[in-house]
Short mmCIF file of C-alpha atoms in Angstrom, two decimals:
data_model
loop_
_atom_site.label_atom_id
_atom_site.label_comp_id
_atom_site.label_asym_id
_atom_site.label_seq_id
_atom_site.Cartn_x
_atom_site.Cartn_y
_atom_site.Cartn_z
CA MET W 1 161.82 66.87 115.29
CA LYS W 2 160.74 65.22 112.09
CA ILE W 3 163.46 63.33 110.24
CA SER W 4 162.60 61.28 107.18
CA THR W 5 165.37 58.75 106.51
CA ARG W 6 165.61 56.77 103.34
CA GLN W 7 167.53 53.72 102.25
CA SER W 8 170.70 53.66 100.17
CA ILE W 9 170.92 55.56 96.88
CA LEU W 10 172.72 53.34 94.42
CA PHE W 11 175.05 55.32 92.18
CA LYS W 12 176.86 52.26 90.83
CA ASP W 13 176.94 52.05 87.05
CA LYS W 14 176.27 48.31 86.72
CA ARG W 15 174.60 46.70 83.76
CA PHE W 16 171.31 45.17 84.79
CA ASN W 17 170.35 41.71 83.61
CA MET W 18 166.66 41.93 82.63
CA LYS W 19 166.51 38.16 82.21
CA PHE W 20 167.47 37.81 85.87
CA LEU W 21 164.73 40.25 86.82
CA SER W 22 162.17 38.27 84.85
CA GLU W 23 163.21 35.09 86.66
CA ILE W 24 162.96 36.68 90.11
CA LEU W 25 159.67 38.44 89.22
CA PHE W 26 159.97 41.24 91.75
CA PRO W 27 157.51 44.16 91.56
CA VAL W 28 158.29 47.82 91.26
CA ALA W 29 156.62 51.24 90.76
CA ILE W 30 156.76 54.66 89.11
CA VAL W 31 157.61 58.17 90.17
CA LEU W 32 156.62 61.59 88.90
CA PHE W 33 158.81 64.65 88.77
CA PHE W 34 156.96 67.82 87.86
CA SER W 35 158.51 71.23 87.18
CA CYS W 36 157.30 74.35 85.50
CA ALA W 37 159.32 75.95 82.72
CA GLN W 38 159.02 79.32 81.01
CA ASP W 39 161.36 80.88 78.48
CA ASP W 40 162.25 84.07 80.38
CA ARG W 41 163.48 84.46 83.93
CA PHE W 42 161.53 86.92 86.06
CA ASP W 43 160.92 87.83 89.68
CA ARG W 44 158.66 90.90 89.42
CA ILE W 45 154.99 90.05 88.83
CA GLU W 46 153.14 92.63 86.71
CA ASN W 47 149.44 92.92 85.94
CA ASP W 48 149.88 92.90 82.16
CA LYS W 49 151.90 89.66 81.98
CA LEU W 50 150.69 86.11 82.50
CA ARG W 51 152.98 84.14 84.80
CA VAL W 52 153.09 80.61 86.15
CA ILE W 53 154.70 80.76 89.59
CA GLY W 54 155.03 77.00 90.02
CA VAL W 55 153.40 73.59 89.99
CA ARG W 56 153.17 71.18 92.91
CA TYR W 57 152.03 67.59 93.02
CA THR W 58 150.38 66.47 96.23
CA ARG W 59 152.87 63.58 96.23
CA ALA W 60 156.36 63.77 94.77
CA GLU W 61 156.26 60.08 93.82
CA CYS W 62 153.52 58.03 92.14
CA ALA W 63 153.28 54.57 90.59
CA PRO W 64 151.93 53.45 87.21
CA GLY W 65 148.18 53.33 87.36
CA ASP W 66 148.08 56.00 90.07
CA THR W 67 146.12 59.22 89.76
CA VAL W 68 148.51 62.14 90.11
CA CYS W 69 147.17 65.46 91.35
CA ALA W 70 148.92 68.73 90.48
CA ARG W 71 148.18 72.31 91.49
CA VAL W 72 149.25 75.14 89.17
CA TYR W 73 149.89 78.60 90.67
CA PHE W 74 149.28 81.67 88.48
CA ALA W 75 150.10 85.35 88.89
CA GLY W 76 149.99 88.57 86.88
CA ASN W 77 147.31 88.94 84.23
CA ALA W 78 144.19 87.02 85.25
CA ILE W 79 143.68 83.53 83.86
CA ALA W 80 140.68 82.91 81.60
CA SER W 81 141.17 79.23 80.72
CA VAL W 82 143.61 76.31 80.73
CA GLY W 83 143.56 73.37 78.32
CA ASP W 84 145.09 71.44 75.43
CA PHE W 85 147.08 68.99 77.56
CA SER W 86 149.65 66.85 75.77
CA ILE W 87 152.56 64.54 76.54
CA ALA W 88 155.84 63.60 74.83
CA TYR W 89 158.48 60.99 75.62
CA VAL W 90 161.02 61.72 72.88
CA GLN W 91 163.09 64.90 73.07
CA GLN W 92 165.58 65.92 70.38
CA TYR W 93 168.13 68.04 72.25
CA ASP W 94 170.03 68.88 69.09
CA HIS W 95 166.95 70.36 67.40
CA ASN W 96 166.06 73.20 69.77
CA TYR W 97 164.15 70.95 72.17
CA ILE W 98 161.73 69.44 69.64
CA TYR W 99 159.31 66.78 70.86
CA PRO W 100 158.38 64.78 67.74
CA ASP W 101 155.98 62.41 69.54
CA GLU W 102 153.92 65.06 71.36
CA ARG W 103 150.22 64.09 71.39
CA LYS W 104 147.02 64.99 73.21
CA ILE W 105 146.06 63.41 76.53
CA SER W 106 142.83 63.43 78.53
CA LEU W 107 142.66 64.44 82.17
CA LEU W 108 140.67 62.60 84.77
CA ASP W 109 139.27 65.96 85.90
CA SER W 110 140.25 69.54 86.80
CA THR W 111 139.24 72.11 89.41
CA LEU W 112 139.54 75.87 88.85
CA TRP W 113 140.33 78.56 91.43
CA PHE W 114 140.93 81.36 88.96
CA PRO W 115 142.70 83.71 88.84
CA ASP W 116 145.16 82.28 91.38
CA SER W 117 145.38 78.56 90.69
CA MET W 118 143.90 75.37 89.27
CA GLN W 119 144.22 71.65 89.91
CA PHE W 120 144.31 68.81 87.42
CA ARG W 121 144.44 65.03 87.79
CA TYR W 122 145.99 62.61 85.34
CA VAL W 123 146.27 58.81 85.39
CA ILE W 124 149.69 57.35 84.56
CA PRO W 125 149.17 54.30 82.29
CA GLU W 126 150.09 51.01 83.94
CA ASP W 127 151.78 49.80 80.76
CA VAL W 128 153.79 52.98 80.12
CA PHE W 129 157.11 51.10 80.07
CA LEU W 130 155.80 48.73 77.40
CA LYS W 131 154.62 51.47 75.04
CA GLU W 132 156.95 54.44 75.53
CA LYS W 133 160.63 55.33 75.37
CA THR W 134 162.32 54.22 78.59
CA GLN W 135 165.78 53.55 80.03
CA GLY W 136 167.04 50.20 81.36
CA THR W 137 164.24 48.10 79.83
CA GLY W 138 165.95 46.28 76.97
CA ASN W 139 164.53 42.82 77.59
CA ARG W 140 160.94 42.88 76.30
CA ALA W 141 159.89 39.50 77.72
CA GLY W 142 161.25 40.31 81.16
CA LEU W 143 159.61 43.72 81.12
CA GLU W 144 156.22 42.25 80.24
CA GLN W 145 156.49 39.83 83.16
CA LEU W 146 157.49 42.68 85.44
CA VAL W 147 154.50 44.85 84.48
CA ALA W 148 152.18 41.89 84.98
CA LEU W 149 153.64 41.24 88.42
CA VAL W 150 153.21 44.89 89.43
CA LYS W 151 149.51 44.62 88.60
CA THR W 152 149.26 41.47 90.72
CA PHE W 153 151.15 43.16 93.54
CA ARG W 154 148.65 46.04 93.50
CA MET W 155 145.77 43.61 93.84
CA TYR W 156 147.12 41.13 96.39
CA GLY W 157 150.10 42.78 98.13
CA ASP W 158 153.53 41.32 98.88
CA SER W 159 152.16 37.83 99.59
CA THR W 160 152.69 37.18 95.86
CA LEU W 161 156.46 37.72 96.11
CA PRO W 162 158.89 34.79 96.24
CA PRO W 163 161.50 34.82 99.05
CA VAL W 164 164.99 35.91 97.97
CA SER W 165 168.37 36.26 99.70
CA GLU W 166 169.67 39.66 100.83
CA ASP W 167 172.40 39.64 98.18
CA THR W 168 169.88 38.81 95.48
CA LEU W 169 167.57 41.53 96.73
CA ASN W 170 170.35 44.15 96.72
CA PHE W 171 171.40 43.19 93.21
CA LEU W 172 167.81 43.35 92.07
CA MET W 173 167.25 46.80 93.57
CA GLU W 174 170.34 48.11 91.78
CA GLY W 175 168.74 47.03 88.54
CA VAL W 176 165.35 48.44 89.45
CA GLU W 177 166.98 51.86 89.88
CA THR W 178 168.13 51.81 86.26
CA ILE W 179 164.55 51.63 84.93
CA PHE W 180 162.95 55.01 84.26
CA ALA W 181 161.39 57.28 81.65
CA GLN W 182 161.49 61.08 81.38
CA PRO W 183 158.48 62.44 79.48
CA ALA W 184 157.14 66.00 79.47
CA ILE W 185 153.56 67.21 79.89
CA PHE W 186 152.43 70.42 78.20
CA PHE W 187 149.36 72.62 78.53
CA TYR W 188 148.23 76.10 77.46
CA ALA W 189 147.23 78.86 79.87
CA ASN W 190 145.17 81.73 78.44
CA SER W 191 144.82 85.11 80.15
CA VAL W 192 142.07 87.72 79.92
CA ASN W 193 144.27 90.06 77.86
CA GLY W 194 144.72 87.41 75.16
CA THR W 195 148.11 86.03 76.17
CA ARG W 196 148.55 82.33 75.42
CA LEU W 197 151.37 80.62 77.30
CA LYS W 198 152.56 77.06 76.69
CA VAL W 199 153.76 75.50 79.93
CA LYS W 200 156.13 72.51 79.98
CA THR W 201 156.27 70.07 82.88
CA ASP W 202 158.97 67.42 83.23
CA LEU W 203 158.42 63.97 84.69
CA THR W 204 160.72 61.20 85.80
CA ILE W 205 159.04 57.80 85.91
CA ARG W 206 160.76 55.07 87.88
CA TYR W 207 160.15 52.00 90.07
CA HIS W 208 160.24 53.14 93.71
CA SER W 209 157.01 54.09 95.41
CA LEU W 210 155.66 50.54 95.72
CA LEU W 211 158.85 49.59 97.57
CA PRO W 212 159.38 52.39 100.13
CA ASN W 213 161.12 50.04 102.56
CA LEU W 214 163.71 49.04 99.98
CA LEU W 215 164.24 52.09 97.78
CA PRO W 216 164.54 55.82 98.59
CA VAL W 217 161.25 57.66 98.01
CA ASN W 218 161.30 61.43 97.69
CA ASN W 219 158.91 63.74 99.55
CA ASN W 220 157.86 67.28 98.73
CA PRO W 221 159.72 69.96 100.71
CA GLN W 222 157.66 72.01 103.14
CA ILE W 223 157.45 75.78 103.56
CA LYS W 224 156.94 76.30 107.27
CA TRP W 225 157.44 80.06 107.48
CA ILE W 226 158.16 83.19 105.43
CA ALA W 227 159.69 86.23 107.12
CA VAL W 228 161.56 89.50 106.61
CA TYR W 229 164.79 89.93 108.60
CA LYS W 230 165.83 93.47 109.53
CA VAL W 231 169.61 93.42 109.98
CA PRO W 232 171.95 96.29 110.98
CA SER W 233 173.73 97.15 107.72
CA ARG W 234 177.16 96.80 109.34
CA GLN W 235 176.40 93.08 109.84
CA ALA W 236 174.68 92.37 106.54
CA LYS W 237 177.74 90.76 104.91
CA ASN W 238 177.75 88.00 107.52
CA PHE W 239 173.99 87.46 107.61
CA TYR W 240 172.67 83.92 107.67
CA PRO W 241 169.03 83.57 108.74
CA HIS W 242 169.27 80.01 110.05
CA ASN W 243 171.89 80.88 112.66
CA PRO W 244 170.06 80.64 116.02
CA ASN W 245 172.49 83.16 117.58
CA LEU W 246 171.79 86.24 115.49
CA ASP W 247 172.83 89.66 116.81
CA THR W 248 170.32 91.32 119.11
CA GLY W 249 170.06 94.20 116.65
CA THR W 250 168.33 91.89 114.17
CA THR W 251 164.54 91.66 114.22
CA VAL W 252 162.22 89.24 112.42
CA THR W 253 158.75 89.90 111.00
CA TYR W 254 156.90 86.68 110.19
CA LEU W 255 154.54 87.10 107.24
CA TYR W 256 153.60 83.40 107.55
CA ASN W 257 154.44 80.98 110.34
CA GLU W 258 153.02 77.49 110.62
CA TYR W 259 154.85 76.88 113.89
CA SER W 260 153.34 79.85 115.73
CA PRO W 261 150.56 81.66 113.82
CA GLU W 262 150.20 84.16 116.66
CA SER W 263 153.62 85.61 115.76
CA VAL W 264 152.51 86.66 112.26
CA SER W 265 152.40 90.35 111.39
CA ASP W 266 151.95 91.84 107.94
CA THR W 267 153.78 95.10 108.76
CA VAL W 268 157.49 95.47 107.97
CA VAL W 269 159.14 98.60 109.38
CA ILE W 270 161.68 100.08 106.94
CA ASP W 271 164.33 102.28 108.58
CA GLU W 272 167.61 103.91 107.60
CA GLY W 273 170.76 101.95 108.52
CA TYR W 274 169.29 98.48 108.05
CA THR W 275 169.46 95.80 105.38
CA TYR W 276 166.46 93.57 104.69
CA PHE W 277 166.26 89.91 103.72
CA LEU W 278 163.26 87.88 102.60
CA THR W 279 163.58 84.41 104.12
CA CYS W 280 161.92 81.03 104.57
CA ASN W 281 162.86 77.79 106.27
CA GLN W 282 165.51 75.65 104.62
CA GLY W 283 165.92 71.87 104.73
CA ILE W 284 167.26 71.76 108.28
CA ASP W 285 165.64 74.66 110.04
CA PHE W 286 166.28 76.54 113.25
CA HIS W 287 163.42 78.67 114.55
CA LEU W 288 162.12 80.14 117.79
CA ASP W 289 159.02 78.78 119.45
CA PRO W 290 156.58 81.08 121.32
CA THR W 291 158.58 80.63 124.56
CA GLY W 292 161.80 81.75 122.91
CA ASP W 293 163.42 78.31 122.75
CA THR W 294 165.37 77.32 119.65
CA ILE W 295 163.82 74.39 117.80
CA ARG W 296 165.56 72.24 115.18
CA ASP W 297 163.21 70.72 112.61
CA THR W 298 164.15 68.64 109.58
CA THR W 299 161.74 68.94 106.67
CA CYS W 300 164.04 67.42 104.06
CA ASP W 301 164.91 63.80 103.35
CA LEU W 302 168.18 62.52 104.77
CA ILE W 303 169.97 60.41 102.18
CA ASP W 304 172.12 57.43 103.20
CA ILE W 305 174.67 57.46 100.38
CA ALA W 306 176.70 54.44 101.50
CA GLY W 307 173.72 52.41 102.64
CA ASP W 308 175.24 51.62 106.02
CA GLY W 309 174.61 54.87 107.88
CA SER W 310 178.20 56.07 107.53
CA PHE W 311 177.53 58.87 105.05
CA VAL W 312 174.15 60.58 105.49
CA VAL W 313 173.52 63.89 103.73
CA PRO W 314 170.44 66.14 103.51
CA GLU W 315 168.97 66.74 100.08
CA GLU W 316 169.65 70.17 98.60
CA TYR W 317 167.15 72.90 97.79
CA ASN W 318 166.72 75.44 95.00
CA TYR W 319 164.80 78.65 95.78
CA ASN W 320 163.01 81.00 93.37
CA TRP W 321 161.52 84.21 94.75
CA PHE W 322 158.84 86.49 93.26
CA PHE W 323 157.11 89.67 94.37
CA LYS W 324 154.30 91.97 93.29
CA ASN W 325 153.53 95.59 94.06
CA LEU W 326 149.84 95.70 95.04
CA ASP W 327 149.49 99.51 95.02
CA GLU W 328 148.40 101.54 92.01
CA VAL W 329 151.62 103.49 91.55
CA ASP W 330 153.29 104.36 88.25
CA GLU W 331 156.99 104.80 88.89
CA ILE W 332 160.26 103.46 87.54
CA LYS W 333 160.21 99.77 88.41
CA ASP W 334 163.56 99.76 90.21
CA SER W 335 162.34 102.54 92.50
CA LEU W 336 159.73 100.20 93.97
CA MET W 337 161.21 96.92 95.22
CA VAL W 338 164.13 94.80 94.00
CA LEU W 339 165.28 91.26 94.84
CA SER W 340 169.08 90.81 94.77
CA TYR W 341 170.00 87.28 93.71
CA ASP W 342 173.68 88.22 93.95
CA ILE W 343 173.19 88.43 97.73
CA SER W 344 171.22 85.28 98.45
CA GLY W 345 171.62 81.77 99.76
CA PRO W 346 169.67 78.76 101.07
CA GLY W 347 166.31 80.17 102.08
CA TYR W 348 167.08 83.89 101.87
CA ILE W 349 167.47 86.78 99.42
CA LYS W 350 168.27 90.45 99.94
CA ILE W 351 165.47 93.00 99.44
CA LYS W 352 166.10 96.51 98.23
CA PRO W 353 163.13 98.37 99.78
CA PRO W 354 161.15 100.84 97.67
CA VAL W 355 162.65 104.23 97.03
CA PHE W 356 159.22 105.46 95.97
CA THR W 357 157.55 105.14 99.35
CA GLU W 358 154.02 105.31 98.00
CA MET W 359 154.46 101.59 97.41
CA THR W 360 153.44 99.93 100.66
CA HIS W 361 151.41 96.77 99.96
CA PHE W 362 153.09 93.76 98.41
CA LYS W 363 152.86 90.00 97.88
CA VAL W 364 155.76 87.55 97.80
CA TRP W 365 156.08 83.96 96.62
CA VAL W 366 158.79 81.35 97.07
CA VAL W 367 159.08 78.13 95.05
CA VAL W 368 161.32 75.44 96.56
CA SER W 369 162.53 72.35 94.70
CA ASP W 370 164.80 69.61 96.02
CA PHE W 371 167.59 67.59 94.42
CA VAL W 372 170.53 65.32 95.17
CA SER W 373 173.67 66.04 93.16
CA GLU W 374 174.52 63.45 90.48
CA TYR W 375 171.29 61.53 91.08
CA TYR W 376 169.59 62.51 87.84
CA SER W 377 166.78 59.94 87.79
CA ARG W 378 165.46 61.05 91.18
CA PRO W 379 162.12 62.90 90.97
CA LYS W 380 162.01 66.47 92.20
CA GLY W 381 159.73 67.57 94.98
CA PHE W 382 158.19 71.06 94.99
CA ALA W 383 156.62 73.50 97.41
CA VAL W 384 154.98 76.87 96.70
CA GLY W 385 154.38 79.44 99.43
CA SER W 386 153.12 83.02 99.46
CA ALA W 387 152.45 85.85 101.90
CA LEU W 388 151.14 89.42 101.99
CA GLY W 389 152.93 92.35 103.60
CA VAL W 390 152.85 96.11 104.20
CA PHE W 391 155.87 98.43 104.33
CA ASN W 392 155.82 101.04 107.10
CA PHE W 393 158.51 103.64 106.32
CA THR W 394 160.01 105.67 109.15
CA ASP W 395 160.46 109.42 108.72
CA LYS W 396 164.22 108.88 108.80
CA TYR W 397 164.04 106.48 105.87
CA ARG W 398 161.68 108.74 103.88
CA LYS W 399 164.12 111.65 104.28
CA SER W 400 167.10 109.51 103.26
CA VAL W 401 165.55 108.36 99.97
CA LYS W 402 164.14 111.79 99.23
CA ASN W 403 167.60 113.33 99.51
CA ASN W 404 169.23 110.72 97.22
#
């Protein structure tokens, strides 16, 4: 069982004395939160529309001066090129999300795996807090000393730090948590049919990743498996995929399984009298190993709210699901496959199987992001997973949809 524990999250709204910080001269770091935004919500991927499924950094947290690496996942109309990267730190919420300081930036490099994905690398400036709009950095002299000390810390390690008492350290860390910036990165994706899509990515920059033993550091969630659950329809209202004691009438088809690759099958049998759910692991996951034993695995961070171990909670997850029909069929879209967000929950969503049974081959994606309620300056971690599948319709099911 893998459990990643983190230190206390400080929600206290105390004013931080930057002069005190400059006198203590304690180093800190920066974090990156990256998310992909598009104007319209969608879940069906179509060949004539350019889509960005999601973006994932290899590390959820990075420090100033670090090289961040992000992978962008595309779908739909094939990608021809990506470029025109820019960044903005000032957002005017009352003017339809205008970014008056948006300007071009240069990447360290990029790698293309078109049409499915690309990777780009960008260096966060070490002096970003001195030059850009930030929160909690009102004392200029103290901030300059802090940035200088961070550079020294990078070169020589914690031997440069003066000893401080535990109370002083706790007070200092409360202040460090108030220092952050929230810029946005933009870039354009261009498809072969001429579509040009501007993609917005949000960042949260803060001082944590150089002090992982003192401050909570977020990790990307992990997608360990993707499956389709076949549940007797009479039990569908009470379905929850992470219950290890599911009814014996329920069967599971793993489209992807990191725990036991030998259990993977791409064929999903669709029969009359059953309800189907597309699922993946959630933060605290129950699954069966090859011997049939139930295994509990924790892939999320456990957050110590009080700081003394008395109130530990797992971070929460958001799930976005997508699918694509891979067969060349021209039918009413809702007769193919439908995802029902009104019947969904942590790590699962109801599937309405195709009524037009000529649709058999499909691809699904899930994008998972984490969060902790009321902790707005915490960077988000992301995971993107996908799998291929084939529907195998029984004669009973074919007759039932034909008669409707």
